[in-house]
Amino acid sequence: MGYIDSHAHLTSKEFDGDRDEVIRRAQDAGVTAIVNPGTDLEDSRLAVELADRYTHVYACVGFHPHEAAKAGDGELEAIEELSRHPKVVGIGEIGLDFHYDFSPRDVQERMFREQLALARRRNLPVVIHSREAMDLTMSIVEEAVRDDGEWRNGAQPARYPAPRGVFHCFAGDVGTAWRLLDLGFSLSLPGIVTFKNSASAAAVAASIPIEHLLLETDSPYLAPVPLRGTRNEPANIPLIAAAIGRLQHLSPDDVGRGTNYAALKLFGIGELGAPRFTYTLRDAVYVNLTIRCNADCVFCDRKGEAVIKGINLRIEKEPEPEEVIAEIGDPRRYKEVVFCGYGEPTIRLDALKQIARWVKDHGGRTRLNTNGHGNVINKRNILPELAGLLDGVSVSLNATDPGQYGRLMRLDGPLFFNAMLDFTREAVRHIGHVLLTVVDLEDVDQEKARQIAADLGAEFHSRPYF
Ligand code: SF4
Ligand SMILES: [Zn+2]
């Protein structure tokens, strides 16, 4: 699988004695790419040179807030010129540091704004450093996102793309992290997540979808436990990935895949894997029978990229039951086989039944994740047919009010809301173990959802948005 170290200062003088060895050690440790941000013009040039020498090293160019006051005449133009190099994947690191105040604050702010604009002109992401200046950093970023970036292409008005980027070494709280995600930004967490006294970083690491998180060492600084206090290097990334994995209950491979996808979207580094009929996550195997669905939920990316935690589910052809069975292998290796995918599995009822029967015959456990519309889709009560084939069913409740349900799923609310309730009731009767899941969003009435589940004899599960 491998990991991407999205932030390492390999050009730093701490590596002058053994830079090549450090890069080799990183490769041996499974680091497939390293992004080296620049801190001033000279360092940015070194970063580009290093990226030129190593295929898996990439550069960002820019002025760090510490160095903002050092930028002489024409140096930002030189940064912009440098950013045209094919191994340059971003503008950074830029931002505000009011902890050390090595450059006057007004100069830091001006340089930050100018480099944000530069990144936008060049259609490159930014790598943001923000220390004890989160409020101002956020308001500058929010302002940049709101600005529609109009420019003129001859007589025609045109638009620059919205700014995007990553907050590196993110030190804000969970609320700020989600605000950033809403702005289309990502964040990266260094070895701080392994420190015992890092409750805030741990809370962020636990609650942000893995595909919006990047891994970083911030070498040579911030070595993770148990190497804390030593010179840090990219080969230590697996320690950070393991800590995030523990917080999210994900395997190191899951963390690698999710964070690599975040790096791919941001920097264009690496590639998305081939579309999958089956995939493993935590200790279960998931079956992607179809990406078709009778609904069209406003929050669903089925018609978009259809990627979950870095796994590509955009299948071009639906799998035959035999293909799925061959991929599952021995079902006893997994806690359960889950029919899920990026579509509604009951659309392929026959295939689902055939696979489920095989899994049960071979000692495995099965679960169906569904929108609960299977009886409408198949024009009959399908639950008696599924008795004995499924060990559990999870039905998405989505909303507690039929009108809201219809608006969220873009279908006839009352009709499908009632169909979903009937399906759940029948599932309790024929399958037994039924979970009604609701997304933990502010505008969903959790108490009412809990009551609906209780009335139907189903268990209730409130899950995070991702
Ligand atoms: S029911 Fe599920 S698969 Fe269908 S559109 Fe909604 S979220 Fe997507
Ligand atoms: Zn840095």
Short mmCIF file of C-alpha atoms and ligand atoms in Angstrom, two decimals:
data_model
loop_
_atom_site.label_atom_id
_atom_site.label_comp_id
_atom_site.label_asym_id
_atom_site.label_seq_id
_atom_site.Cartn_x
_atom_site.Cartn_y
_atom_site.Cartn_z
CA MET A 1 0.00 0.00 0.00
CA GLY A 2 2.55 2.60 1.11
CA TYR A 3 2.24 6.07 2.58
CA ILE A 4 2.80 9.62 1.38
CA ASP A 5 4.70 12.01 3.61
CA SER A 6 2.99 15.23 2.60
CA HIS A 7 5.35 17.53 4.49
CA ALA A 8 9.05 16.95 5.11
CA HIS A 9 11.84 19.52 5.01
CA LEU A 10 14.48 17.30 3.44
CA THR A 11 16.30 20.42 2.28
CA SER A 12 16.88 21.39 5.89
CA LYS A 13 20.54 21.48 6.96
CA GLU A 14 19.84 18.74 9.51
CA PHE A 15 19.93 16.34 6.57
CA ASP A 16 23.10 17.65 4.95
CA GLY A 17 25.13 14.69 6.19
CA ASP A 18 22.88 11.83 5.09
CA ARG A 19 20.06 13.13 2.85
CA ASP A 20 20.32 10.28 0.34
CA GLU A 21 20.26 7.68 3.08
CA VAL A 22 17.21 9.31 4.68
CA ILE A 23 15.38 9.17 1.36
CA ARG A 24 16.38 5.53 0.86
CA ARG A 25 15.25 4.63 4.38
CA ALA A 26 11.88 6.23 3.67
CA GLN A 27 11.44 4.06 0.59
CA ASP A 28 12.36 0.97 2.59
CA ALA A 29 9.71 1.94 5.15
CA GLY A 30 7.00 2.06 2.45
CA VAL A 31 6.93 5.81 1.83
CA THR A 32 5.98 6.08 -1.83
CA ALA A 33 6.17 9.88 -2.13
CA ILE A 34 7.49 12.84 -0.15
CA VAL A 35 6.45 16.48 -0.55
CA ASN A 36 9.16 18.96 0.39
CA PRO A 37 7.78 22.46 0.99
CA GLY A 38 9.97 25.53 0.55
CA THR A 39 10.44 28.18 3.21
CA ASP A 40 11.95 30.99 1.11
CA LEU A 41 13.22 31.45 -2.44
CA GLU A 42 16.55 29.75 -1.84
CA ASP A 43 14.99 26.80 -0.02
CA SER A 44 12.28 26.50 -2.68
CA ARG A 45 15.02 26.24 -5.33
CA LEU A 46 16.68 23.48 -3.30
CA ALA A 47 13.35 21.68 -2.96
CA VAL A 48 12.88 21.76 -6.75
CA GLU A 49 16.43 20.47 -7.28
CA LEU A 50 15.81 17.60 -4.89
CA ALA A 51 12.52 16.79 -6.62
CA ASP A 52 14.39 16.75 -9.90
CA ARG A 53 16.81 14.17 -8.54
CA TYR A 54 14.29 11.76 -7.02
CA THR A 55 11.22 10.59 -8.90
CA HIS A 56 9.17 10.17 -5.72
CA VAL A 57 10.11 13.55 -4.18
CA TYR A 58 7.89 16.54 -5.00
CA ALA A 59 8.29 20.21 -4.15
CA CYS A 60 6.18 23.13 -3.01
CA VAL A 61 7.52 26.64 -3.36
CA GLY A 62 6.81 29.68 -1.25
CA PHE A 63 7.68 31.90 1.67
CA HIS A 64 7.08 30.61 5.21
CA PRO A 65 5.65 33.27 7.56
CA HIS A 66 8.94 33.21 9.49
CA GLU A 67 10.75 34.29 6.32
CA ALA A 68 8.07 36.68 5.04
CA ALA A 69 10.09 39.80 5.84
CA LYS A 70 13.06 38.44 3.90
CA ALA A 71 11.24 38.47 0.57
CA GLY A 72 13.04 41.02 -1.58
CA ASP A 73 11.94 42.74 -4.75
CA GLY A 74 10.85 40.32 -7.41
CA GLU A 75 11.18 37.23 -5.20
CA LEU A 76 7.49 36.35 -5.40
CA GLU A 77 7.75 36.59 -9.19
CA ALA A 78 10.66 34.16 -8.95
CA ILE A 79 8.51 31.82 -6.83
CA GLU A 80 5.77 32.01 -9.45
CA GLU A 81 8.28 31.18 -12.17
CA LEU A 82 9.60 28.26 -10.13
CA SER A 83 6.05 26.98 -9.64
CA ARG A 84 5.93 26.10 -13.35
CA HIS A 85 8.38 23.28 -12.81
CA PRO A 86 6.59 19.93 -13.38
CA LYS A 87 7.57 18.55 -9.97
CA VAL A 88 6.08 21.52 -8.12
CA VAL A 89 2.73 20.41 -6.69
CA GLY A 90 1.79 23.36 -4.50
CA ILE A 91 2.53 26.79 -3.05
CA GLY A 92 3.90 26.54 0.46
CA GLU A 93 4.46 26.69 3.09
CA ILE A 94 2.65 29.95 3.58
CA GLY A 95 0.55 31.37 6.40
CA LEU A 96 0.80 33.12 9.73
CA ASP A 97 2.90 32.41 12.81
CA PHE A 98 2.08 34.70 15.75
CA HIS A 99 3.87 32.45 18.20
CA TYR A 100 7.41 33.37 17.19
CA ASP A 101 6.60 36.58 15.27
CA PHE A 102 9.86 36.24 13.34
CA SER A 103 8.37 38.54 10.70
CA PRO A 104 6.10 41.52 11.49
CA ARG A 105 2.47 40.45 11.49
CA ASP A 106 1.37 42.87 8.79
CA VAL A 107 4.13 41.58 6.50
CA GLN A 108 3.14 37.97 7.20
CA GLU A 109 -0.46 38.78 6.37
CA ARG A 110 0.42 40.56 3.13
CA MET A 111 2.67 37.70 2.00
CA PHE A 112 0.02 35.15 2.89
CA ARG A 113 -2.63 36.95 0.82
CA GLU A 114 -0.28 37.46 -2.11
CA GLN A 115 0.76 33.82 -2.17
CA LEU A 116 -2.85 32.65 -1.93
CA ALA A 117 -3.56 34.74 -5.01
CA LEU A 118 -0.47 33.36 -6.72
CA ALA A 119 -1.58 29.78 -6.02
CA ARG A 120 -4.94 30.57 -7.51
CA ARG A 121 -3.43 32.05 -10.66
CA ARG A 122 -1.31 28.92 -11.02
CA ASN A 123 -4.17 26.57 -10.08
CA LEU A 124 -2.05 24.97 -7.37
CA PRO A 125 -3.05 24.02 -3.83
CA VAL A 126 -1.56 25.87 -0.87
CA VAL A 127 0.18 24.38 2.15
CA ILE A 128 -0.79 26.51 5.12
CA HIS A 129 1.10 26.96 8.36
CA SER A 130 -0.93 28.60 11.11
CA ARG A 131 0.30 28.97 14.65
CA GLU A 132 -1.56 30.99 17.27
CA ALA A 133 -3.25 32.80 14.40
CA MET A 134 -6.13 30.48 13.50
CA ASP A 135 -8.88 33.12 13.53
CA LEU A 136 -7.12 35.42 11.11
CA THR A 137 -5.92 32.50 8.96
CA MET A 138 -9.47 31.19 8.70
CA SER A 139 -10.96 34.55 7.84
CA ILE A 140 -8.37 35.14 5.10
CA VAL A 141 -9.03 31.68 3.65
CA GLU A 142 -12.80 32.14 3.88
CA GLU A 143 -12.52 35.49 2.15
CA ALA A 144 -10.41 33.92 -0.62
CA VAL A 145 -12.95 31.14 -1.10
CA ARG A 146 -15.83 33.62 -1.28
CA ASP A 147 -14.00 35.84 -3.76
CA ASP A 148 -15.10 34.64 -7.16
CA GLY A 149 -11.67 35.35 -8.64
CA GLU A 150 -12.81 37.07 -11.78
CA TRP A 151 -10.23 38.08 -14.34
CA ARG A 152 -10.43 39.01 -17.97
CA ASN A 153 -9.39 36.78 -20.77
CA GLY A 154 -9.38 39.30 -23.60
CA ALA A 155 -12.91 40.64 -23.68
CA GLN A 156 -14.31 37.60 -21.86
CA PRO A 157 -14.66 37.50 -18.08
CA ALA A 158 -13.22 34.26 -16.73
CA ARG A 159 -12.82 32.73 -13.29
CA TYR A 160 -9.90 31.35 -11.39
CA PRO A 161 -10.70 28.10 -9.61
CA ALA A 162 -11.49 28.43 -5.90
CA PRO A 163 -8.45 28.19 -3.63
CA ARG A 164 -7.79 24.78 -2.13
CA GLY A 165 -5.12 23.37 0.07
CA VAL A 166 -4.08 21.74 3.30
CA PHE A 167 -3.60 23.07 6.81
CA HIS A 168 -0.40 21.34 7.77
CA CYS A 169 0.33 20.44 11.38
CA PHE A 170 -3.27 21.34 12.10
CA ALA A 171 -3.60 22.64 15.65
CA GLY A 172 -7.25 23.73 15.72
CA ASP A 173 -10.24 22.03 17.30
CA VAL A 174 -12.76 19.65 15.73
CA GLY A 175 -15.19 22.46 14.88
CA THR A 176 -12.53 24.40 12.99
CA ALA A 177 -11.47 21.22 11.22
CA TRP A 178 -14.99 20.72 9.89
CA ARG A 179 -15.21 24.36 8.83
CA LEU A 180 -12.08 23.78 6.76
CA LEU A 181 -13.54 20.69 5.18
CA ASP A 182 -16.64 22.66 4.26
CA LEU A 183 -14.35 25.16 2.50
CA GLY A 184 -12.89 22.30 0.47
CA PHE A 185 -9.61 22.21 2.39
CA SER A 186 -7.88 19.20 3.95
CA LEU A 187 -5.65 18.93 6.94
CA SER A 188 -2.59 16.99 7.92
CA LEU A 189 -1.46 15.74 11.28
CA PRO A 190 2.12 15.04 12.30
CA GLY A 191 3.63 12.95 15.12
CA ILE A 192 1.74 15.05 17.66
CA VAL A 193 -1.09 12.50 17.40
CA THR A 194 1.23 9.98 19.08
CA PHE A 195 1.94 12.27 22.06
CA LYS A 196 0.16 11.46 25.31
CA ASN A 197 -0.79 15.10 25.97
CA SER A 198 -2.37 15.72 22.59
CA ALA A 199 -6.08 15.35 23.31
CA SER A 200 -7.04 17.98 20.74
CA ALA A 201 -5.03 16.44 17.88
CA ALA A 202 -6.37 13.01 18.83
CA ALA A 203 -9.95 14.29 18.77
CA VAL A 204 -9.42 15.76 15.31
CA ALA A 205 -7.73 12.58 14.07
CA ALA A 206 -10.64 10.50 15.36
CA SER A 207 -13.41 12.56 13.81
CA ILE A 208 -12.21 13.61 10.35
CA PRO A 209 -12.90 11.29 7.39
CA ILE A 210 -9.65 9.60 6.46
CA GLU A 211 -9.93 10.76 2.84
CA HIS A 212 -9.59 14.37 4.02
CA LEU A 213 -6.52 13.73 6.14
CA LEU A 214 -2.94 13.72 4.94
CA LEU A 215 -0.02 12.17 6.73
CA GLU A 216 3.06 14.24 7.42
CA THR A 217 6.21 13.96 9.48
CA ASP A 218 7.19 17.67 9.33
CA SER A 219 10.76 16.33 9.40
CA PRO A 220 13.16 17.15 10.93
CA TYR A 221 10.73 18.33 13.67
CA LEU A 222 8.07 16.61 15.80
CA ALA A 223 9.35 13.01 15.84
CA PRO A 224 6.56 10.65 16.90
CA VAL A 225 6.58 8.54 20.05
CA PRO A 226 8.75 6.54 20.83
CA LEU A 227 11.31 8.65 18.96
CA ARG A 228 10.18 11.96 20.41
CA GLY A 229 13.03 14.43 20.80
CA THR A 230 15.17 12.90 18.04
CA ARG A 231 15.62 14.18 14.49
CA ASN A 232 12.49 13.19 12.62
CA GLU A 233 12.52 11.67 9.12
CA PRO A 234 9.95 10.41 6.57
CA ALA A 235 10.66 6.75 7.45
CA ASN A 236 8.73 7.41 10.69
CA ILE A 237 5.41 7.89 8.89
CA PRO A 238 4.15 4.36 9.74
CA LEU A 239 4.16 5.30 13.45
CA ILE A 240 1.84 8.23 12.73
CA ALA A 241 -0.39 6.14 10.45
CA ALA A 242 -0.70 3.49 13.16
CA ALA A 243 -1.75 6.09 15.75
CA ILE A 244 -4.42 7.51 13.43
CA GLY A 245 -5.55 3.97 12.62
CA ARG A 246 -6.03 3.22 16.31
CA LEU A 247 -8.10 6.38 16.73
CA GLN A 248 -10.31 5.60 13.71
CA HIS A 249 -10.37 1.81 14.20
CA LEU A 250 -8.79 1.38 10.79
CA SER A 251 -5.95 -0.89 9.72
CA PRO A 252 -2.64 0.70 8.64
CA ASP A 253 -3.55 -0.24 5.05
CA ASP A 254 -6.91 1.54 5.36
CA VAL A 255 -5.11 4.65 6.65
CA GLY A 256 -2.59 4.47 3.82
CA ARG A 257 -5.28 4.15 1.16
CA GLY A 258 -7.46 6.93 2.58
CA THR A 259 -4.66 9.43 3.15
CA ASN A 260 -3.05 8.63 -0.21
CA TYR A 261 -6.36 9.48 -1.83
CA ALA A 262 -6.37 12.82 0.02
CA ALA A 263 -2.86 13.48 -1.34
CA LEU A 264 -3.93 12.43 -4.83
CA LYS A 265 -6.86 14.85 -4.83
CA LEU A 266 -4.77 17.69 -3.47
CA PHE A 267 -1.38 17.31 -5.12
CA GLY A 268 -2.13 14.92 -7.98
CA ILE A 269 0.44 12.47 -6.61
CA GLY A 270 -0.11 8.73 -6.97
CA GLU A 271 -3.12 7.10 -8.53
CA LEU A 272 -6.54 5.78 -7.67
CA GLY A 273 -6.74 1.98 -7.64
CA ALA A 274 -8.92 0.05 -10.10
CA PRO A 275 -12.67 -0.16 -9.32
CA ARG A 276 -13.48 -2.90 -6.81
CA PHE A 277 -16.23 -5.52 -6.57
CA THR A 278 -15.14 -6.32 -3.02
CA TYR A 279 -12.98 -4.49 -0.51
CA THR A 280 -11.96 -4.92 3.09
CA LEU A 281 -12.32 -2.29 5.75
CA ARG A 282 -11.55 -2.91 9.40
CA ASP A 283 -12.35 -6.61 9.86
CA ALA A 284 -15.19 -6.94 7.34
CA VAL A 285 -15.35 -7.52 3.60
CA TYR A 286 -17.74 -5.34 1.61
CA VAL A 287 -19.48 -6.37 -1.59
CA ASN A 288 -20.08 -3.71 -4.23
CA LEU A 289 -22.88 -5.30 -6.27
CA THR A 290 -24.02 -2.17 -8.04
CA ILE A 291 -23.71 1.60 -8.15
CA ARG A 292 -27.29 1.91 -9.33
CA CYS A 293 -29.90 3.20 -6.91
CA ASN A 294 -33.57 4.16 -7.00
CA ALA A 295 -32.76 7.21 -4.87
CA ASP A 296 -30.56 10.20 -5.56
CA CYS A 297 -29.47 11.47 -2.16
CA VAL A 298 -28.14 15.00 -2.04
CA PHE A 299 -25.10 13.89 -0.02
CA CYS A 300 -24.30 10.81 -2.13
CA ASP A 301 -21.28 10.78 -4.43
CA ARG A 302 -22.50 7.74 -6.38
CA LYS A 303 -22.67 9.74 -9.61
CA GLY A 304 -19.46 11.58 -8.82
CA GLU A 305 -16.18 9.89 -8.02
CA ALA A 306 -17.81 7.06 -6.04
CA VAL A 307 -14.76 6.67 -3.82
CA ILE A 308 -15.04 5.51 -0.22
CA LYS A 309 -11.99 5.86 2.03
CA GLY A 310 -9.76 5.86 -1.03
CA ILE A 311 -11.42 2.78 -2.55
CA ASN A 312 -12.67 3.20 -6.09
CA LEU A 313 -16.22 1.84 -6.40
CA ARG A 314 -17.00 3.25 -9.83
CA ILE A 315 -17.48 -0.16 -11.47
CA GLU A 316 -18.25 -0.17 -15.18
CA LYS A 317 -19.82 -3.61 -15.14
CA GLU A 318 -21.67 -5.27 -12.29
CA PRO A 319 -20.02 -8.43 -10.95
CA GLU A 320 -21.35 -11.96 -11.43
CA PRO A 321 -21.93 -13.79 -8.14
CA GLU A 322 -19.06 -16.17 -9.01
CA GLU A 323 -16.63 -13.26 -9.34
CA VAL A 324 -17.60 -11.93 -5.92
CA ILE A 325 -17.37 -15.38 -4.32
CA ALA A 326 -13.90 -15.91 -5.78
CA GLU A 327 -12.74 -12.58 -4.36
CA ILE A 328 -14.15 -13.26 -0.90
CA GLY A 329 -12.36 -16.60 -0.59
CA ASP A 330 -12.89 -18.10 2.86
CA PRO A 331 -15.64 -15.95 4.48
CA ARG A 332 -14.61 -17.11 7.95
CA ARG A 333 -11.59 -14.79 7.64
CA TYR A 334 -13.93 -11.83 8.16
CA LYS A 335 -16.23 -10.71 10.93
CA GLU A 336 -18.90 -10.35 8.29
CA VAL A 337 -19.63 -10.04 4.58
CA VAL A 338 -21.51 -6.78 4.02
CA PHE A 339 -23.61 -6.04 0.93
CA CYS A 340 -23.07 -2.36 0.60
CA GLY A 341 -21.38 -0.71 -2.36
CA TYR A 342 -22.21 2.69 -3.71
CA GLY A 343 -25.71 1.73 -4.76
CA GLU A 344 -28.75 -0.17 -3.50
CA PRO A 345 -27.88 -3.91 -3.25
CA THR A 346 -31.50 -5.13 -3.40
CA ILE A 347 -31.60 -3.95 -7.02
CA ARG A 348 -29.58 -7.13 -7.64
CA LEU A 349 -31.61 -9.38 -5.38
CA ASP A 350 -30.83 -12.68 -7.16
CA ALA A 351 -27.07 -12.10 -7.08
CA LEU A 352 -27.29 -11.00 -3.46
CA LYS A 353 -29.19 -14.15 -2.48
CA GLN A 354 -26.79 -16.44 -4.33
CA ILE A 355 -23.70 -14.91 -2.70
CA ALA A 356 -25.32 -14.79 0.75
CA ARG A 357 -26.30 -18.46 0.52
CA TRP A 358 -22.76 -19.40 -0.42
CA VAL A 359 -21.32 -17.38 2.47
CA LYS A 360 -23.72 -18.98 4.94
CA ASP A 361 -22.94 -22.45 3.56
CA HIS A 362 -19.25 -21.74 4.14
CA GLY A 363 -19.52 -20.61 7.73
CA GLY A 364 -19.54 -16.82 7.22
CA ARG A 365 -21.79 -14.08 8.53
CA THR A 366 -23.73 -11.66 6.31
CA ARG A 367 -25.24 -8.22 6.60
CA LEU A 368 -27.18 -6.03 4.20
CA ASN A 369 -26.78 -2.25 4.17
CA THR A 370 -29.85 -0.86 2.47
CA ASN A 371 -32.05 2.16 1.99
CA GLY A 372 -35.02 -0.07 2.84
CA HIS A 373 -36.73 0.30 -0.55
CA GLY A 374 -36.16 -3.32 -1.61
CA ASN A 375 -39.83 -4.26 -1.49
CA VAL A 376 -40.83 -1.38 -3.76
CA ILE A 377 -37.91 -2.09 -6.09
CA ASN A 378 -38.77 -5.81 -6.35
CA LYS A 379 -42.56 -5.29 -6.17
CA ARG A 380 -42.98 -7.90 -3.41
CA ASN A 381 -42.03 -8.54 0.20
CA ILE A 382 -38.49 -9.89 -0.19
CA LEU A 383 -37.75 -10.41 3.51
CA PRO A 384 -39.12 -13.99 3.73
CA GLU A 385 -36.73 -14.90 0.88
CA LEU A 386 -33.81 -13.44 2.81
CA ALA A 387 -34.55 -15.29 6.05
CA GLY A 388 -31.63 -17.58 6.83
CA LEU A 389 -29.39 -15.83 4.30
CA LEU A 390 -28.72 -12.67 6.28
CA ASP A 391 -27.53 -12.34 9.86
CA GLY A 392 -28.28 -8.65 10.04
CA VAL A 393 -29.75 -5.72 8.18
CA SER A 394 -28.83 -2.05 8.51
CA VAL A 395 -31.41 0.37 7.16
CA SER A 396 -30.58 4.06 6.64
CA LEU A 397 -33.20 6.24 8.19
CA ASN A 398 -31.76 9.53 6.81
CA ALA A 399 -34.59 11.66 8.21
CA THR A 400 -37.46 11.34 10.68
CA ASP A 401 -39.93 13.37 8.69
CA PRO A 402 -41.35 12.09 5.36
CA GLY A 403 -41.03 15.50 3.70
CA GLN A 404 -37.41 15.92 4.73
CA TYR A 405 -36.75 12.28 3.75
CA GLY A 406 -38.05 12.95 0.24
CA ARG A 407 -36.05 16.13 -0.15
CA LEU A 408 -32.82 14.48 1.01
CA MET A 409 -33.26 11.43 -1.21
CA ARG A 410 -34.94 13.26 -4.09
CA LEU A 411 -37.93 10.94 -4.34
CA ASP A 412 -41.55 10.72 -3.20
CA GLY A 413 -41.02 11.25 0.53
CA PRO A 414 -44.22 9.83 2.08
CA LEU A 415 -44.29 6.80 -0.26
CA PHE A 416 -40.69 5.74 0.35
CA PHE A 417 -40.59 6.74 4.00
CA ASN A 418 -43.46 4.36 4.70
CA ALA A 419 -41.96 1.70 2.47
CA MET A 420 -38.73 1.94 4.47
CA LEU A 421 -40.61 1.61 7.77
CA ASP A 422 -42.50 -1.46 6.45
CA PHE A 423 -39.27 -3.00 5.22
CA THR A 424 -37.68 -2.49 8.64
CA ARG A 425 -40.67 -4.05 10.38
CA GLU A 426 -40.57 -7.08 8.06
CA ALA A 427 -36.80 -7.35 8.53
CA VAL A 428 -37.25 -7.50 12.30
CA ARG A 429 -39.76 -10.31 11.77
CA HIS A 430 -37.75 -12.40 9.31
CA ILE A 431 -34.09 -11.59 9.98
CA GLY A 432 -34.11 -10.57 13.61
CA HIS A 433 -31.08 -8.37 13.98
CA VAL A 434 -31.97 -5.01 12.45
CA LEU A 435 -30.20 -1.72 12.91
CA LEU A 436 -31.75 1.60 11.99
CA THR A 437 -28.89 3.97 11.27
CA VAL A 438 -29.14 7.70 11.23
CA VAL A 439 -26.49 10.22 10.28
CA ASP A 440 -25.39 12.32 13.19
CA LEU A 441 -26.31 15.70 11.70
CA GLU A 442 -27.74 18.66 13.56
CA ASP A 443 -30.95 18.82 11.55
CA VAL A 444 -31.83 15.17 12.14
CA ASP A 445 -33.94 14.68 15.27
CA GLN A 446 -31.95 11.96 17.06
CA GLU A 447 -34.54 11.41 19.80
CA LYS A 448 -37.36 10.94 17.32
CA ALA A 449 -35.18 8.55 15.32
CA ARG A 450 -34.46 6.54 18.45
CA GLN A 451 -38.20 6.33 19.13
CA ILE A 452 -38.98 5.18 15.58
CA ALA A 453 -36.39 2.40 15.93
CA ALA A 454 -37.82 1.35 19.29
CA ASP A 455 -41.37 1.26 17.89
CA LEU A 456 -40.23 -1.00 15.05
CA GLY A 457 -38.24 -3.31 17.32
CA ALA A 458 -34.97 -2.30 15.66
CA GLU A 459 -31.75 -1.22 17.28
CA PHE A 460 -30.70 2.36 16.82
CA HIS A 461 -27.32 3.56 15.66
CA SER A 462 -26.29 7.15 15.18
CA ARG A 463 -23.26 7.28 12.91
CA PRO A 464 -20.92 10.06 11.94
CA TYR A 465 -21.45 11.74 8.59
CA PHE A 466 -18.68 9.72 6.93
S1 SF4 B 1 -29.73 5.43 -0.96
FE1 SF4 B 1 -27.53 5.20 -0.64
S2 SF4 B 1 -26.69 4.67 -2.64
FE2 SF4 B 1 -28.77 5.43 -2.98
S3 SF4 B 1 -28.47 7.58 -3.48
FE3 SF4 B 1 -28.86 7.44 -1.27
S4 SF4 B 1 -26.82 7.29 -0.30
FE4 SF4 B 1 -26.55 6.89 -2.50
ZN ZN B 2 6.95 22.89 7.52
#
